[in-house]
Amino acid sequence: MSLPLEGLSAIVTGAGRGLGRVEALELARLGAAVVVNDYGQPGRDGSGEASAAPAEEVAAEIRAAGGTALAHTGDVADFQQAGALAELAVAEFGKLDILVNNAGILRDRMVFSMAEAEWDSVIRVHLKGHFNTIRFAAAHWRERSKAAGGPVYGRVVNTSSEAFLAGSAGQPNYAAAKGGIVGLTTSTALALAKYGVTANAICPRARTRMTEDVFAGLDRPEDGLDPLAPEHVAPLVGYLASPAADRINGQLLVVHGGMVAVVERPRVAAKFDSKQETFTYDELDALLTPHYAELPEGETFGAVEVLGLKRAWSGGA
């Protein structure tokens, strides 16, 4: 069997359950030594006592299959603990090559009902958590590149969501965090390319603890792999972490059920120029009002229809 990640080391956050778990298993199957990170709180809203069990169980599963893994149970949304996670990978494996960010929580509420703490907690875990681990991994790769006098190997795979693409009425905090992750990813891709590092983001659709409400009405098939199984997502993560994906950088990919869609960056749909020095209200009314009147009722984002996501989306990784 080919082991494209042999000799490489990886961190996977939120890897004690769901998507993170299968991603960690896939990286290990492809030959990587893996640090399995999970804070271990039982509630999908980040509630409950933290536990080492989820991360340790996945690390043990990898070792039982002949791979190399160790557990880390820190909170990646804490700057110091995220730094300790990166330090652990370097101390144990000599270097860090792959970072997969997956940790997240949900605290759903309509925007007019959301409490400040519900907003802050989701932004903290998703967006700040992604930044924290990237910050320390990026510093590691920059130092290695300077020492080597040239590019080194580095891969970042971040987890966004279709909630960012299609909107999600009851998840303003989650949708905003996932949109922020895309911006963080493209900025990271530009900043680290000269060091040999790529950064990409995925929007996975999978049946996990976080999406149990979303897919409640979609039964698992009696035979074969569930189209919404997290196992459909893991191969793309393994590929993006591999040398084969060295030309893929700053990209956003939707993945689920045997499908991968490459999302284009936003394009200009229409352009209007003022006939004088600057626009007047009447001129804008004459140009923009007819333009939007021609669009289908309720359409707000051109890419949504292409991806088959016209309905309001709720939930994600």
Coordinates of C-alpha atoms in Angstrom, one line a residue:
M1 CA 0.0 0.0 0.0
S2 CA 1.2 3.5 -0.8
L3 CA 1.9 5.7 2.2
P4 CA 2.0 9.3 0.8
L5 CA 2.3 10.7 4.3
E6 CA 5.0 8.4 5.6
G7 CA 7.6 10.4 7.6
L8 CA 5.2 13.3 8.2
S9 CA 3.6 14.4 11.4
A10 CA 0.1 15.9 11.8
I11 CA -2.2 17.6 14.3
V12 CA -5.9 17.1 14.1
T13 CA -8.1 19.2 16.4
G14 CA -11.5 18.1 17.5
A15 CA -10.4 14.6 16.7
G16 CA -12.1 12.6 19.5
R17 CA -15.4 12.2 17.6
G18 CA -17.1 12.7 14.2
L19 CA -15.2 14.2 11.4
G20 CA -12.0 14.8 13.3
R21 CA -11.8 11.2 14.4
V22 CA -12.1 9.8 10.8
E23 CA -9.6 12.5 9.6
A24 CA -7.1 11.5 12.2
L25 CA -7.6 7.8 11.3
E26 CA -7.1 8.6 7.6
L27 CA -3.9 10.5 8.1
A28 CA -2.5 7.7 10.1
R29 CA -3.6 5.2 7.5
L30 CA -1.7 7.2 4.9
G31 CA 1.4 7.0 7.1
A32 CA 1.4 10.2 9.2
A33 CA 2.2 10.2 12.9
V34 CA -0.8 12.0 14.5
V35 CA -1.4 14.2 17.6
V36 CA -5.1 13.6 18.3
N37 CA -6.4 16.8 20.0
D38 CA -9.8 17.0 21.7
Y39 CA -10.9 18.9 24.7
G40 CA -13.4 16.2 25.4
Q41 CA -16.5 18.1 26.5
P42 CA -19.6 16.0 25.9
G43 CA -22.0 18.7 24.9
R44 CA -22.0 19.9 21.3
D45 CA -22.5 23.4 22.7
G46 CA -19.2 23.1 24.6
S47 CA -20.9 22.2 27.9
G48 CA -19.9 19.5 30.3
E49 CA -16.7 18.5 32.0
A50 CA -13.6 18.2 29.8
S51 CA -12.4 14.6 29.4
A52 CA -9.2 13.0 28.1
A53 CA -11.1 9.9 27.0
P54 CA -12.2 10.9 23.4
A55 CA -8.7 11.9 22.3
E56 CA -7.0 9.0 24.1
E57 CA -9.4 6.4 22.6
V58 CA -8.7 7.6 19.0
A59 CA -5.0 7.7 19.6
A60 CA -5.2 4.1 21.0
E61 CA -7.3 3.1 17.9
I62 CA -4.5 4.4 15.6
R63 CA -1.8 2.6 17.6
A64 CA -3.8 -0.7 17.6
A65 CA -3.9 -0.5 13.8
G66 CA -0.1 -0.2 13.7
G67 CA 0.1 3.6 13.4
T68 CA 1.8 6.2 15.6
A69 CA -0.3 8.6 17.7
L70 CA -0.6 10.4 21.0
A71 CA -3.4 12.4 22.6
H72 CA -3.6 16.0 23.6
T73 CA -6.5 17.2 25.6
G74 CA -6.0 21.0 25.6
D75 CA -8.4 23.7 24.5
V76 CA -7.2 25.1 21.2
A77 CA -9.2 28.2 21.7
D78 CA -6.8 29.0 24.5
F79 CA -3.7 30.7 23.0
Q80 CA -1.2 29.1 25.4
Q81 CA -2.7 25.6 25.1
A82 CA -2.6 25.8 21.3
G83 CA 1.0 26.7 21.5
A84 CA 1.6 23.7 23.8
L85 CA -0.1 21.5 21.2
A86 CA 2.3 22.6 18.5
E87 CA 5.2 22.1 20.8
L88 CA 4.1 18.6 21.7
A89 CA 4.1 17.6 18.0
V90 CA 7.6 19.0 17.4
A91 CA 9.0 17.5 20.6
E92 CA 7.6 14.0 19.9
F93 CA 8.1 13.8 16.1
G94 CA 10.9 16.3 15.5
K95 CA 8.7 18.6 13.4
L96 CA 5.2 19.4 12.4
D97 CA 4.1 19.0 8.8
I98 CA 0.3 18.9 8.7
L99 CA -2.4 20.8 10.7
V100 CA -6.1 19.9 10.3
N101 CA -8.4 22.3 12.2
N102 CA -11.8 20.8 13.0
A103 CA -12.7 21.6 16.6
G104 CA -16.0 23.4 17.1
I105 CA -19.2 23.9 19.0
L106 CA -22.7 25.0 18.3
R107 CA -24.9 27.5 20.2
D108 CA -27.7 28.2 17.8
R109 CA -30.1 31.1 18.2
M110 CA -31.8 33.6 15.9
V111 CA -29.9 36.9 15.7
F112 CA -32.5 38.9 17.6
S113 CA -32.4 36.4 20.5
M114 CA -28.7 35.6 20.7
A115 CA -26.9 36.4 23.9
E116 CA -23.4 37.9 23.8
A117 CA -21.9 34.8 25.4
E118 CA -23.5 32.6 22.7
W119 CA -21.8 34.7 20.0
D120 CA -18.5 34.9 21.8
S121 CA -18.1 31.2 22.6
V122 CA -18.7 30.0 19.0
I123 CA -16.4 32.7 17.5
R124 CA -13.8 31.7 20.2
V125 CA -13.8 28.0 19.5
H126 CA -14.1 28.0 15.7
L127 CA -12.4 31.2 14.5
K128 CA -9.9 31.9 17.3
G129 CA -9.2 28.2 17.7
H130 CA -8.2 28.0 14.0
F131 CA -6.1 31.1 14.3
N132 CA -4.3 29.9 17.5
T133 CA -3.1 26.6 16.0
I134 CA -2.2 28.2 12.6
R135 CA -0.2 30.9 14.4
F136 CA 2.1 28.5 16.1
A137 CA 2.4 26.1 13.1
A138 CA 3.2 29.0 10.9
A139 CA 5.9 30.2 13.2
H140 CA 7.4 26.7 13.2
W141 CA 7.4 26.5 9.4
R142 CA 8.9 30.0 9.0
E143 CA 11.7 29.1 11.3
R144 CA 12.4 25.8 9.6
S145 CA 12.4 27.5 6.2
K146 CA 14.9 30.1 7.3
A147 CA 17.1 27.4 8.8
A148 CA 16.9 25.3 5.6
G149 CA 17.4 28.3 3.3
G150 CA 14.3 27.4 1.3
P151 CA 10.8 26.0 1.3
V152 CA 9.7 23.3 3.7
Y153 CA 6.7 20.9 3.8
G154 CA 3.6 22.3 5.4
R155 CA -0.1 21.8 5.0
V156 CA -3.1 23.4 6.6
V157 CA -6.6 22.1 6.2
N158 CA -9.3 24.2 7.8
T159 CA -13.0 23.4 8.3
S160 CA -15.6 25.9 7.1
S161 CA -19.2 25.1 6.4
E162 CA -22.0 25.5 3.9
A163 CA -23.6 27.6 6.5
F164 CA -21.2 30.3 5.3
L165 CA -22.0 29.7 1.7
A166 CA -25.8 29.4 1.8
G167 CA -26.6 31.2 5.0
S168 CA -28.2 29.8 8.1
A169 CA -30.9 31.8 9.8
G170 CA -30.5 30.3 13.2
Q171 CA -26.7 30.3 13.3
P172 CA -25.4 33.9 12.9
N173 CA -22.4 33.1 15.1
Y174 CA -21.5 29.8 13.4
A175 CA -22.0 31.2 9.9
A176 CA -19.8 34.3 10.7
A177 CA -17.1 32.1 12.2
K178 CA -17.1 29.8 9.2
G179 CA -16.9 32.7 6.9
G180 CA -14.0 34.1 8.9
I181 CA -12.2 30.8 8.6
V182 CA -12.3 31.1 4.8
G183 CA -10.8 34.6 5.0
L184 CA -8.2 33.3 7.5
T185 CA -7.4 30.4 5.1
T186 CA -6.8 32.6 2.0
S187 CA -4.7 35.1 4.0
T188 CA -2.6 32.2 5.4
A189 CA -2.2 30.7 2.0
L190 CA -0.8 33.9 0.6
A191 CA 1.5 34.5 3.7
L192 CA 3.0 31.1 3.8
A193 CA 3.3 30.1 0.2
K194 CA 6.9 31.3 0.0
Y195 CA 7.8 28.9 2.8
G196 CA 6.4 25.9 1.0
V197 CA 3.1 25.8 2.9
T198 CA -0.4 25.4 1.5
A199 CA -3.6 26.3 3.3
N200 CA -7.1 25.2 2.1
A201 CA -10.5 24.9 3.6
I202 CA -13.3 22.4 3.2
C203 CA -17.0 22.6 3.7
P204 CA -18.0 19.0 4.8
R205 CA -21.5 17.7 4.9
A206 CA -21.7 14.8 7.3
R207 CA -23.8 13.2 9.9
T208 CA -22.1 13.9 13.2
R209 CA -22.9 14.9 16.8
M210 CA -23.1 18.5 15.6
T211 CA -25.5 17.9 12.7
E212 CA -27.8 15.4 14.3
D213 CA -30.7 17.8 14.1
V214 CA -30.0 18.8 10.5
F215 CA -30.2 15.2 9.2
A216 CA -32.7 13.8 11.6
G217 CA -35.2 13.2 8.8
L218 CA -32.7 11.4 6.5
D219 CA -32.5 7.8 7.5
R220 CA -29.3 5.8 7.1
P221 CA -29.5 3.2 4.3
E222 CA -29.9 -0.4 5.2
D223 CA -27.0 -1.4 3.0
G224 CA -23.8 0.3 2.1
L225 CA -22.1 3.4 3.4
D226 CA -24.3 6.2 4.6
P227 CA -24.0 9.1 2.0
L228 CA -23.7 11.4 5.0
A229 CA -21.0 9.3 6.7
P230 CA -17.9 11.3 7.8
E231 CA -15.8 8.7 6.0
H232 CA -16.7 10.4 2.7
V233 CA -14.8 13.5 3.9
A234 CA -11.6 12.0 5.3
P235 CA -10.0 11.0 1.9
L236 CA -10.1 14.7 0.7
V237 CA -8.4 15.8 3.9
G238 CA -5.7 13.1 3.4
Y239 CA -5.2 14.2 -0.2
L240 CA -4.9 17.9 0.7
A241 CA -2.3 17.0 3.3
S242 CA -0.3 15.1 0.8
P243 CA 2.6 16.0 -1.6
A244 CA 0.2 15.4 -4.5
A245 CA -1.8 18.6 -3.5
D246 CA 1.2 20.9 -3.7
R247 CA -0.4 23.1 -6.4
I248 CA -3.7 23.5 -4.4
N249 CA -3.5 26.6 -2.2
G250 CA -6.1 29.1 -0.9
Q251 CA -9.0 27.0 -2.1
L252 CA -12.4 26.1 -0.7
L253 CA -13.9 22.7 -1.5
V254 CA -17.3 21.3 -0.6
V255 CA -17.3 17.6 0.1
H256 CA -19.9 14.9 1.0
G257 CA -21.2 11.5 -0.2
G258 CA -18.7 10.9 -3.0
M259 CA -18.8 14.4 -4.3
V260 CA -16.2 17.2 -4.2
A261 CA -17.0 20.7 -5.6
V262 CA -14.4 23.4 -6.1
V263 CA -15.9 26.7 -5.1
E264 CA -15.0 29.8 -7.2
R265 CA -14.1 33.0 -5.5
P266 CA -16.8 35.6 -5.8
R267 CA -17.0 37.2 -9.2
V268 CA -18.5 40.6 -10.2
A269 CA -22.1 39.9 -11.4
A270 CA -22.8 43.4 -12.7
K271 CA -21.1 46.7 -12.9
F272 CA -22.6 50.2 -13.1
D273 CA -20.8 53.5 -13.7
S274 CA -22.1 56.9 -12.8
K275 CA -22.6 59.4 -15.7
Q276 CA -21.3 62.3 -13.5
E277 CA -18.6 62.8 -10.9
T278 CA -20.4 60.6 -8.3
F279 CA -23.6 58.8 -8.0
T280 CA -26.9 60.4 -6.9
Y281 CA -29.7 58.6 -5.1
D282 CA -31.9 58.8 -8.2
E283 CA -29.3 57.4 -10.5
L284 CA -28.6 54.4 -8.2
D285 CA -32.4 53.9 -7.9
A286 CA -32.6 53.8 -11.7
L287 CA -29.8 51.4 -12.1
L288 CA -29.9 49.0 -9.1
T289 CA -33.6 48.7 -8.4
P290 CA -34.4 47.2 -11.9
H291 CA -31.3 44.9 -11.7
Y292 CA -32.4 43.3 -8.4
A293 CA -36.1 43.2 -9.5
E294 CA -35.0 40.8 -12.2
L295 CA -33.5 38.3 -9.8
P296 CA -35.6 35.4 -8.5
E297 CA -37.4 36.3 -5.3
G298 CA -35.3 35.5 -2.2
E299 CA -32.0 34.9 -4.1
T300 CA -29.1 36.5 -2.2
F301 CA -26.0 34.6 -3.3
G302 CA -25.2 33.5 -6.8
A303 CA -23.2 30.4 -5.9
V304 CA -25.9 28.9 -3.8
E305 CA -28.0 27.7 -6.7
V306 CA -24.9 26.1 -8.4
L307 CA -24.2 24.0 -5.3
G308 CA -27.8 23.0 -4.9
L309 CA -28.0 24.7 -1.6
K310 CA -30.8 27.2 -2.2
R311 CA -32.6 26.2 0.9
A312 CA -31.5 27.7 4.2
W313 CA -28.7 25.7 5.6
S314 CA -28.5 24.8 9.3
G315 CA -25.6 23.0 10.8
G316 CA -22.2 21.8 9.7
A317 CA -18.9 20.6 10.9

